[in-house]
Amino acid sequence: MLCPCGCGEEIQLNTVGGHPRWSVEVEIDGTVTLAPSVWRKAGCESHFFLRSGAIQWCSSRLEG
């Protein structure tokens, strides 16, 4: 997936096995939920949840 912050970077998440591993749930309406959150440790350093197809941003070091 592309980073939702708009930086254009591709994010690859492990959904098969190992650590870390994300679970993907397709909701009844076809939207997707990922768990746990996605936190880029480099580049834009985005930290967010994807819940029912919507991005929910976590607090950023740039805020406050």
Tab-separated table of N, CA, C and O in Angstrom:
chain	number	residue	atom	x	y	z
A	1	MET	N	0.846	-1.174	0.000
A	1	MET	CA	0.000	0.000	0.000
A	1	MET	C	0.887	1.231	0.000
A	1	MET	O	2.034	1.179	0.443
A	2	LEU	N	0.371	2.350	-0.493
A	2	LEU	CA	1.107	3.603	-0.427
A	2	LEU	C	0.819	4.287	0.898
A	2	LEU	O	-0.305	4.219	1.412
A	3	CYS	N	1.813	4.940	1.448
A	3	CYS	CA	1.642	5.638	2.719
A	3	CYS	C	0.529	6.672	2.573
A	3	CYS	O	0.533	7.471	1.623
A	4	PRO	N	-0.419	6.681	3.499
A	4	PRO	CA	-1.552	7.597	3.386
A	4	PRO	C	-1.205	9.063	3.655
A	4	PRO	O	-2.021	9.935	3.417
A	5	CYS	N	0.028	9.358	4.099
A	5	CYS	CA	0.383	10.753	4.368
A	5	CYS	C	0.637	11.529	3.081
A	5	CYS	O	0.682	12.751	3.098
A	6	GLY	N	0.802	10.797	1.979
A	6	GLY	CA	1.044	11.455	0.705
A	6	GLY	C	2.512	11.528	0.312
A	6	GLY	O	2.845	12.107	-0.714
A	7	CYS	N	3.403	10.926	1.110
A	7	CYS	CA	4.836	10.982	0.814
A	7	CYS	C	5.200	10.149	-0.412
A	7	CYS	O	6.276	10.294	-0.967
A	8	GLY	N	4.298	9.224	-0.816
A	8	GLY	CA	4.529	8.408	-1.989
A	8	GLY	C	5.289	7.122	-1.725
A	8	GLY	O	5.492	6.321	-2.635
A	9	GLU	N	5.705	6.880	-0.493
A	9	GLU	CA	6.454	5.669	-0.161
A	9	GLU	C	5.532	4.459	-0.088
A	9	GLU	O	4.385	4.557	0.350
A	10	GLU	N	6.050	3.324	-0.509
A	10	GLU	CA	5.305	2.072	-0.439
A	10	GLU	C	5.522	1.427	0.923
A	10	GLU	O	6.647	1.380	1.418
A	11	ILE	N	4.445	0.949	1.519
A	11	ILE	CA	4.520	0.244	2.796
A	11	ILE	C	4.191	-1.215	2.538
A	11	ILE	O	3.147	-1.527	1.969
A	12	GLN	N	5.098	-2.090	2.950
A	12	GLN	CA	4.866	-3.525	2.833
A	12	GLN	C	4.691	-4.098	4.233
A	12	GLN	O	5.521	-3.849	5.109
A	13	LEU	N	3.607	-4.828	4.431
A	13	LEU	CA	3.295	-5.392	5.740
A	13	LEU	C	3.263	-6.912	5.655
A	13	LEU	O	2.687	-7.475	4.727
A	14	ASN	N	3.862	-7.555	6.631
A	14	ASN	CA	3.878	-9.009	6.719
A	14	ASN	C	2.535	-9.487	7.277
A	14	ASN	O	2.168	-9.154	8.393
A	15	THR	N	1.812	-10.271	6.492
A	15	THR	CA	0.520	-10.811	6.939
A	15	THR	C	0.533	-12.334	7.013
A	15	THR	O	-0.496	-12.937	7.290
A	16	VAL	N	1.705	-12.942	6.788
A	16	VAL	CA	1.779	-14.400	6.695
A	16	VAL	C	2.248	-15.049	7.991
A	16	VAL	O	1.634	-15.958	8.500
A	17	GLY	N	3.348	-14.612	8.529
A	17	GLY	CA	3.885	-15.225	9.739
A	17	GLY	C	5.125	-14.475	10.170
A	17	GLY	O	5.602	-13.587	9.476
A	18	GLY	N	5.630	-14.819	11.308
A	18	GLY	CA	6.807	-14.134	11.813
A	18	GLY	C	6.442	-12.929	12.656
A	18	GLY	O	5.303	-12.770	13.090
A	19	HIS	N	7.432	-12.084	12.836
A	19	HIS	CA	7.237	-10.922	13.701
A	19	HIS	C	7.935	-9.727	13.094
A	19	HIS	O	9.084	-9.838	12.708
A	20	PRO	N	7.377	-8.567	12.966
A	20	PRO	CA	5.957	-8.312	13.279
A	20	PRO	C	5.044	-8.870	12.189
A	20	PRO	O	5.473	-9.115	11.073
A	21	ARG	N	3.811	-9.052	12.549
A	21	ARG	CA	2.810	-9.570	11.631
A	21	ARG	C	1.507	-8.813	11.833
A	21	ARG	O	1.095	-8.552	12.961
A	22	TRP	N	0.871	-8.458	10.728
A	22	TRP	CA	-0.402	-7.743	10.777
A	22	TRP	C	-1.528	-8.674	10.374
A	22	TRP	O	-1.361	-9.525	9.497
A	23	SER	N	-2.677	-8.512	10.992
A	23	SER	CA	-3.859	-9.252	10.574
A	23	SER	C	-4.718	-8.333	9.711
A	23	SER	O	-4.765	-7.121	9.931
A	24	VAL	N	-5.344	-8.920	8.725
A	24	VAL	CA	-6.201	-8.181	7.804
A	24	VAL	C	-7.599	-8.749	7.913
A	24	VAL	O	-7.791	-9.959	7.809
A	25	GLU	N	-8.554	-7.880	8.145
A	25	GLU	CA	-9.955	-8.310	8.225
A	25	GLU	C	-10.749	-7.522	7.191
A	25	GLU	O	-10.689	-6.295	7.164
A	26	VAL	N	-11.454	-8.242	6.329
A	26	VAL	CA	-12.327	-7.590	5.355
A	26	VAL	C	-13.718	-7.522	5.975
A	26	VAL	O	-14.299	-8.545	6.343
A	27	GLU	N	-14.206	-6.303	6.117
A	27	GLU	CA	-15.512	-6.082	6.744
A	27	GLU	C	-16.631	-6.468	5.774
A	27	GLU	O	-16.407	-6.650	4.574
A	28	ILE	N	-17.850	-6.580	6.274
A	28	ILE	CA	-19.011	-6.951	5.463
A	28	ILE	C	-19.193	-5.992	4.289
A	28	ILE	O	-19.564	-6.408	3.200
A	29	ASP	N	-18.883	-4.713	4.500
A	29	ASP	CA	-19.062	-3.720	3.429
A	29	ASP	C	-17.871	-3.667	2.465
A	29	ASP	O	-17.820	-2.832	1.572
A	30	GLY	N	-16.890	-4.568	2.646
A	30	GLY	CA	-15.747	-4.641	1.746
A	30	GLY	C	-14.554	-3.795	2.152
A	30	GLY	O	-13.506	-3.859	1.516
A	31	THR	N	-14.701	-3.003	3.212
A	31	THR	CA	-13.570	-2.213	3.690
A	31	THR	C	-12.608	-3.102	4.474
A	31	THR	O	-12.950	-4.212	4.855
A	32	VAL	N	-11.413	-2.589	4.715
A	32	VAL	CA	-10.362	-3.385	5.345
A	32	VAL	C	-9.962	-2.777	6.683
A	32	VAL	O	-9.891	-1.557	6.831
A	33	THR	N	-9.688	-3.663	7.651
A	33	THR	CA	-9.140	-3.281	8.944
A	33	THR	C	-7.825	-4.018	9.125
A	33	THR	O	-7.744	-5.214	8.856
A	34	LEU	N	-6.775	-3.282	9.553
A	34	LEU	CA	-5.468	-3.858	9.852
A	34	LEU	C	-5.212	-3.768	11.342
A	34	LEU	O	-5.614	-2.803	11.989
A	35	ALA	N	-4.518	-4.747	11.877
A	35	ALA	CA	-4.089	-4.685	13.277
A	35	ALA	C	-2.703	-5.308	13.353
A	35	ALA	O	-2.443	-6.300	12.676
A	36	PRO	N	-1.806	-4.782	14.114
A	36	PRO	CA	-1.898	-3.557	14.906
A	36	PRO	C	-1.700	-2.320	14.028
A	36	PRO	O	-1.816	-2.405	12.793
A	37	SER	N	-1.368	-1.194	14.642
A	37	SER	CA	-1.137	0.041	13.901
A	37	SER	C	0.091	-0.099	13.003
A	37	SER	O	0.902	-1.011	13.154
A	38	VAL	N	0.209	0.821	12.064
A	38	VAL	CA	1.375	0.894	11.191
A	38	VAL	C	2.176	2.119	11.624
A	38	VAL	O	1.626	3.218	11.737
A	39	TRP	N	3.459	1.911	11.892
A	39	TRP	CA	4.311	3.013	12.341
A	39	TRP	C	5.606	2.960	11.553
A	39	TRP	O	6.418	2.072	11.735
A	40	ARG	N	5.773	3.929	10.660
A	40	ARG	CA	6.996	4.017	9.867
A	40	ARG	C	8.081	4.632	10.732
A	40	ARG	O	7.929	5.731	11.229
A	41	LYS	N	9.171	3.926	10.901
A	41	LYS	CA	10.268	4.388	11.756
A	41	LYS	C	11.250	5.262	10.984
A	41	LYS	O	12.163	5.828	11.564
A	42	ALA	N	11.086	5.361	9.670
A	42	ALA	CA	11.973	6.173	8.833
A	42	ALA	C	11.118	7.035	7.915
A	42	ALA	O	9.898	6.886	7.855
A	43	GLY	N	11.769	7.915	7.195
A	43	GLY	CA	11.041	8.762	6.250
A	43	GLY	C	10.061	9.676	6.954
A	43	GLY	O	10.411	10.400	7.883
A	44	CYS	N	8.792	9.589	6.562
A	44	CYS	CA	7.764	10.483	7.103
A	44	CYS	C	7.384	10.161	8.545
A	44	CYS	O	6.748	10.968	9.209
A	45	GLU	N	7.712	8.963	9.026
A	45	GLU	CA	7.420	8.511	10.389
A	45	GLU	C	5.927	8.496	10.712
A	45	GLU	O	5.517	8.688	11.850
A	46	SER	N	5.097	8.245	9.704
A	46	SER	CA	3.650	8.161	9.924
A	46	SER	C	3.315	7.042	10.895
A	46	SER	O	3.969	6.003	10.916
A	47	HIS	N	2.278	7.262	11.686
A	47	HIS	CA	1.783	6.263	12.628
A	47	HIS	C	0.260	6.328	12.566
A	47	HIS	O	-0.337	7.361	12.863
A	48	PHE	N	-0.350	5.208	12.173
A	48	PHE	CA	-1.793	5.220	11.951
A	48	PHE	C	-2.393	3.829	12.101
A	48	PHE	O	-1.699	2.824	12.053
A	49	PHE	N	-3.718	3.800	12.278
A	49	PHE	CA	-4.513	2.584	12.212
A	49	PHE	C	-5.327	2.638	10.923
A	49	PHE	O	-5.690	3.730	10.469
A	50	LEU	N	-5.624	1.501	10.358
A	50	LEU	CA	-6.567	1.398	9.250
A	50	LEU	C	-7.747	0.606	9.789
A	50	LEU	O	-7.630	-0.589	10.094
A	51	ARG	N	-8.865	1.284	9.980
A	51	ARG	CA	-10.061	0.664	10.557
A	51	ARG	C	-11.250	0.907	9.649
A	51	ARG	O	-11.593	2.062	9.378
A	52	SER	N	-11.835	-0.175	9.184
A	52	SER	CA	-12.991	-0.106	8.279
A	52	SER	C	-12.716	0.825	7.106
A	52	SER	O	-13.557	1.627	6.716
A	53	GLY	N	-11.499	0.734	6.553
A	53	GLY	CA	-11.125	1.503	5.379
A	53	GLY	C	-10.747	2.948	5.645
A	53	GLY	O	-10.409	3.677	4.717
A	54	ALA	N	-10.798	3.377	6.895
A	54	ALA	CA	-10.486	4.766	7.242
A	54	ALA	C	-9.166	4.851	8.005
A	54	ALA	O	-8.892	4.015	8.872
A	55	ILE	N	-8.370	5.840	7.674
A	55	ILE	CA	-7.123	6.081	8.381
A	55	ILE	C	-7.420	6.832	9.669
A	55	ILE	O	-8.117	7.841	9.659
A	56	GLN	N	-6.905	6.321	10.770
A	56	GLN	CA	-7.002	7.004	12.065
A	56	GLN	C	-5.576	7.294	12.507
A	56	GLN	O	-4.832	6.374	12.852
A	57	TRP	N	-5.204	8.571	12.450
A	57	TRP	CA	-3.839	8.983	12.758
A	57	TRP	C	-3.584	8.937	14.252
A	57	TRP	O	-4.445	9.289	15.065
A	58	CYS	N	-2.379	8.522	14.613
A	58	CYS	CA	-1.917	8.572	15.996
A	58	CYS	C	-1.179	9.883	16.194
A	58	CYS	O	-0.786	10.530	15.229
A	59	SER	N	-0.975	10.248	17.424
A	59	SER	CA	-0.252	11.493	17.724
A	59	SER	C	1.101	11.477	17.041
A	59	SER	O	1.766	10.452	16.941
A	60	SER	N	1.512	12.622	16.575
A	60	SER	CA	2.771	12.760	15.860
A	60	SER	C	3.744	13.574	16.683
A	60	SER	O	3.360	14.444	17.452
A	61	ARG	N	5.029	13.310	16.483
A	61	ARG	CA	6.056	14.112	17.172
A	61	ARG	C	6.010	15.554	16.689
A	61	ARG	O	6.552	16.442	17.324
A	62	LEU	N	5.333	15.792	15.548
A	62	LEU	CA	5.243	17.146	14.998
A	62	LEU	C	4.112	17.951	15.631
A	62	LEU	O	4.056	19.157	15.470
A	63	GLU	N	3.207	17.267	16.337
A	63	GLU	CA	2.089	17.967	16.975
A	63	GLU	C	2.508	18.450	18.358
A	63	GLU	O	3.278	17.799	19.045
A	64	GLY	N	1.920	19.575	18.758
A	64	GLY	CA	2.121	20.079	20.117
A	64	GLY	C	3.521	20.429	20.351
A	64	GLY	O	4.189	20.563	21.238
